[in-house]
Short mmCIF file of C-alpha atoms in Angstrom, two decimals:
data_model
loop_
_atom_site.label_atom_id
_atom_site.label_comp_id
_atom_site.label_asym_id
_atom_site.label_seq_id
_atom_site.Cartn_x
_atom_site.Cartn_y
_atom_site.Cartn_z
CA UNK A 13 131.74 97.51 96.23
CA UNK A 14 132.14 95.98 99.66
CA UNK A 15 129.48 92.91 99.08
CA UNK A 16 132.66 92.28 95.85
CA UNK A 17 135.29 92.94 97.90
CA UNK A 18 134.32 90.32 100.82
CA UNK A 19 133.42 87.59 97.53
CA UNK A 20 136.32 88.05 96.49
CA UNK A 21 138.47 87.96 99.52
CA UNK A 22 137.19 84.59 100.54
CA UNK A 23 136.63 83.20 97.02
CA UNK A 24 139.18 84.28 94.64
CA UNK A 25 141.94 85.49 96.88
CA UNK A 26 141.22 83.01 99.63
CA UNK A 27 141.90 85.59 102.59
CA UNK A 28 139.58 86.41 105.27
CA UNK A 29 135.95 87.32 104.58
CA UNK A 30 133.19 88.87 106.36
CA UNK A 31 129.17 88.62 106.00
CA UNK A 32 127.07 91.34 104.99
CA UNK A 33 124.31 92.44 107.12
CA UNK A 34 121.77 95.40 105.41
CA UNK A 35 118.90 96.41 106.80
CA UNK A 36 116.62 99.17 105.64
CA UNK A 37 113.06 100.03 105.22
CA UNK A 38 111.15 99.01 102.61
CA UNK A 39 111.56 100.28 99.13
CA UNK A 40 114.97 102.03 99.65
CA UNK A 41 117.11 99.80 97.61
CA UNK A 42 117.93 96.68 99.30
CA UNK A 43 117.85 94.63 96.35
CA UNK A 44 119.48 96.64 93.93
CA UNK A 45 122.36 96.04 96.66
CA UNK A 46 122.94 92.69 96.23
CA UNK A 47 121.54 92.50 92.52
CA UNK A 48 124.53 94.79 91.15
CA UNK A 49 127.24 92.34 92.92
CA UNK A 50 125.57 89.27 92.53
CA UNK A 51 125.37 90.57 88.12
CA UNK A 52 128.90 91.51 87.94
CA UNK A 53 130.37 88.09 90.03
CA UNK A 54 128.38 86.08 87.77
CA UNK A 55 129.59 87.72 84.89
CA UNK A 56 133.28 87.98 86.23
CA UNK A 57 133.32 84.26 88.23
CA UNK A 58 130.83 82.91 86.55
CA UNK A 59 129.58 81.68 89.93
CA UNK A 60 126.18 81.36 90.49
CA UNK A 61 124.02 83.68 93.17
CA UNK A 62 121.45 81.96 95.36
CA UNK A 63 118.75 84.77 96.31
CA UNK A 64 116.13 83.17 99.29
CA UNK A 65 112.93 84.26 99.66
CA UNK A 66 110.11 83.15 101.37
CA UNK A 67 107.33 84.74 98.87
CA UNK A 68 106.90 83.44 95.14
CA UNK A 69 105.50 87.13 94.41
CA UNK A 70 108.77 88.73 95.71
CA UNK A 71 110.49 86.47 93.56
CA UNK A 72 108.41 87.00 90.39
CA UNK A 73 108.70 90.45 90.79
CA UNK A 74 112.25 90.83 91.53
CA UNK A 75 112.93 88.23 88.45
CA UNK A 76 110.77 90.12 86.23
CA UNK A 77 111.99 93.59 87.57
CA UNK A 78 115.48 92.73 86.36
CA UNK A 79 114.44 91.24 82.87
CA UNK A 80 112.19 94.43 81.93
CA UNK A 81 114.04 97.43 83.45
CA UNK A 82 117.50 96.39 83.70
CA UNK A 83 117.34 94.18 80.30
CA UNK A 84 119.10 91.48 82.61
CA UNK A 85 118.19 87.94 81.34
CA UNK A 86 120.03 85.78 83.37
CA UNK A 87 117.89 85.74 86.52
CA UNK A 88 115.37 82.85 86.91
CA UNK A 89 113.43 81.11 90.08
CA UNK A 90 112.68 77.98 90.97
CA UNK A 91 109.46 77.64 93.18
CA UNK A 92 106.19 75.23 92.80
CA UNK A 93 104.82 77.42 90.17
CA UNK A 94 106.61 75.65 87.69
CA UNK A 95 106.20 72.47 86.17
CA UNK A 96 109.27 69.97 86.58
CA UNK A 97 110.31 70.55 83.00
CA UNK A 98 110.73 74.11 83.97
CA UNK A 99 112.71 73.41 86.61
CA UNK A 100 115.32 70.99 84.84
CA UNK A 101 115.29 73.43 81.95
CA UNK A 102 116.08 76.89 84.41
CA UNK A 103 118.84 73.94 86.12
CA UNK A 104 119.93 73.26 82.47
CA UNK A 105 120.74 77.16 81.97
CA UNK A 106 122.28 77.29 85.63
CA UNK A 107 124.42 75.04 84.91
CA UNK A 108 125.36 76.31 81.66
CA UNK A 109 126.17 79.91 82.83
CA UNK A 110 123.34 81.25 81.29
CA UNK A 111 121.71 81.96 84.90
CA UNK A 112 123.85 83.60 87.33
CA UNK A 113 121.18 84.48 89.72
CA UNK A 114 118.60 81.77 91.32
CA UNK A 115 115.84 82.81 93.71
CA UNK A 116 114.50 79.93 95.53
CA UNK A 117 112.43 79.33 98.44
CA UNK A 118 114.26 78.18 101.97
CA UNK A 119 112.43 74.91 101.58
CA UNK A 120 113.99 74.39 97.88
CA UNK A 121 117.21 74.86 99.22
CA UNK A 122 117.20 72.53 101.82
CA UNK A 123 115.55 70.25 99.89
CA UNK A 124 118.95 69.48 97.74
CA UNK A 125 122.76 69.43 98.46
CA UNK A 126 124.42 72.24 97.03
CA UNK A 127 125.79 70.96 93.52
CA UNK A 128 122.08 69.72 92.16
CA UNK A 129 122.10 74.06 91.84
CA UNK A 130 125.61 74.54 91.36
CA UNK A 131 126.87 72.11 88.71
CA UNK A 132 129.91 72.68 88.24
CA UNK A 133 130.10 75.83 88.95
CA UNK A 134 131.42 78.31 91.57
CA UNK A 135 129.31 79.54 94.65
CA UNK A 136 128.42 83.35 94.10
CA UNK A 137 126.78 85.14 96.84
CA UNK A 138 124.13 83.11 99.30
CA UNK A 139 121.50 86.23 99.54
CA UNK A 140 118.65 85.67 102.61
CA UNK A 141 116.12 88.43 101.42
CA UNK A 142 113.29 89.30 104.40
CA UNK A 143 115.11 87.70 106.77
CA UNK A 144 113.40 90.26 108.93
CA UNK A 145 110.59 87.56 108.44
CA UNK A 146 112.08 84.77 111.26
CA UNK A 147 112.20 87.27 114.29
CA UNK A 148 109.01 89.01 113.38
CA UNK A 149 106.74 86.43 112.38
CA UNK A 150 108.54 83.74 114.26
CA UNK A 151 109.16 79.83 113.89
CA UNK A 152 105.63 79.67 112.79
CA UNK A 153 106.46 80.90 109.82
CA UNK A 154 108.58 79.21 107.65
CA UNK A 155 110.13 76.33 109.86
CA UNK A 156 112.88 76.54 107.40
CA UNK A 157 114.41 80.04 107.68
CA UNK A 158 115.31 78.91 110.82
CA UNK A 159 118.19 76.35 109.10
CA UNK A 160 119.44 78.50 106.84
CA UNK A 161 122.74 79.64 109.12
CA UNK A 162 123.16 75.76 109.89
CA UNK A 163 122.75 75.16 106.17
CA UNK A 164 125.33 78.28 104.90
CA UNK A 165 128.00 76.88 107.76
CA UNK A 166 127.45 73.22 105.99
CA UNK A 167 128.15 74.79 102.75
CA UNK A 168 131.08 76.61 103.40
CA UNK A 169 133.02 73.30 104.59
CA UNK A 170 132.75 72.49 100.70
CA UNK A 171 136.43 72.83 98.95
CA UNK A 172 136.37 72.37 95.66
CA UNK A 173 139.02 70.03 93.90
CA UNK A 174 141.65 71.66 91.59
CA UNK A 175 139.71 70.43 88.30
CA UNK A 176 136.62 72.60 90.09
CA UNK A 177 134.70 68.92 88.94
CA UNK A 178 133.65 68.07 92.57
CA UNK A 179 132.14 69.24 95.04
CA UNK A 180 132.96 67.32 98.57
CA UNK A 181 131.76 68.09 102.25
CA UNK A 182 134.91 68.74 104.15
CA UNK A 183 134.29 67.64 108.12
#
């Protein structure tokens, strides 16, 4: 309920916001914590929700978890798995509301300005699962979990037009 109430404040009723910060072990939940809000704002905002993760087998099993148990279908991931027809066909579905929750790794993210994921449509949550993973394994890791804040800031200067048709960088 909170993770919907701070969306909302800062996307639909444009008021202050705050980040989300949950830790807890392993296999108590976590997901299932941002899953539930990032379902219902897709289905209610039809904004899409960008899950990062730094392992393709977290994301194939969170992306198959969702499909199989919770009957869920519009969940996908974008990693170098898949072929490049994949990817423009899971893009095709993003941007067609049928996906309203993308896991992709850090370096995928960077990789692309915002709207090549977005389309045309709204920003839904920005989810940065094991970030656990940059102070425990270091810079060494994945060079790119490091520029994720920098990147989230960048995005957040985005203001959509009126039309929602555009997406510009705001300095």
């Amino acid at each position: 309920e909170s993770i919907v109430e701070e969306y909302e404040n800062g996307n639909v009723h444009n008021k202050a916001f705050q980040d989300v910060f949950l830790t807890a072990p392993t296999g108590a939940g976590k997901s299932l914590l941002f899953q539930v809000p990032a379902i219902y704002i897709g289905e209610k905002h039809n904004a899409l929700s960008i899950v990062v993760t730094p392992l393709k087998a977290l994301m194939l099993d969170q992306v198959n978890q969702l499909r199989s148990k919770a009957n869920y279908n519009k969940v996908a991931y974008i990693n170098s798995d898949i072929s490049i027809v994949e990817r423009d066909e899971i893009l095709n579905d993003v941007h067609n509301g049928e996906i309203n929750i993308l896991y992709l790794a850090p370096e995928s993210l960077l990789s692309y300005d915002i709207s090549y994921f977005l389309g045309k449509r709204k920003s839904g949550l920005y989810v940065v699962d094991e970030a656990h993973t940059v102070t425990t394994w270091g810079r060494d890791f994945r060079v790119d979990y490091w520029y994720l804040g920098y990147h989230i800031n960048k995005v957040r200067k985005y203001a959509k037009d009126e039309n929602n048709k555009n997406l510009k960088f705001v300095v």
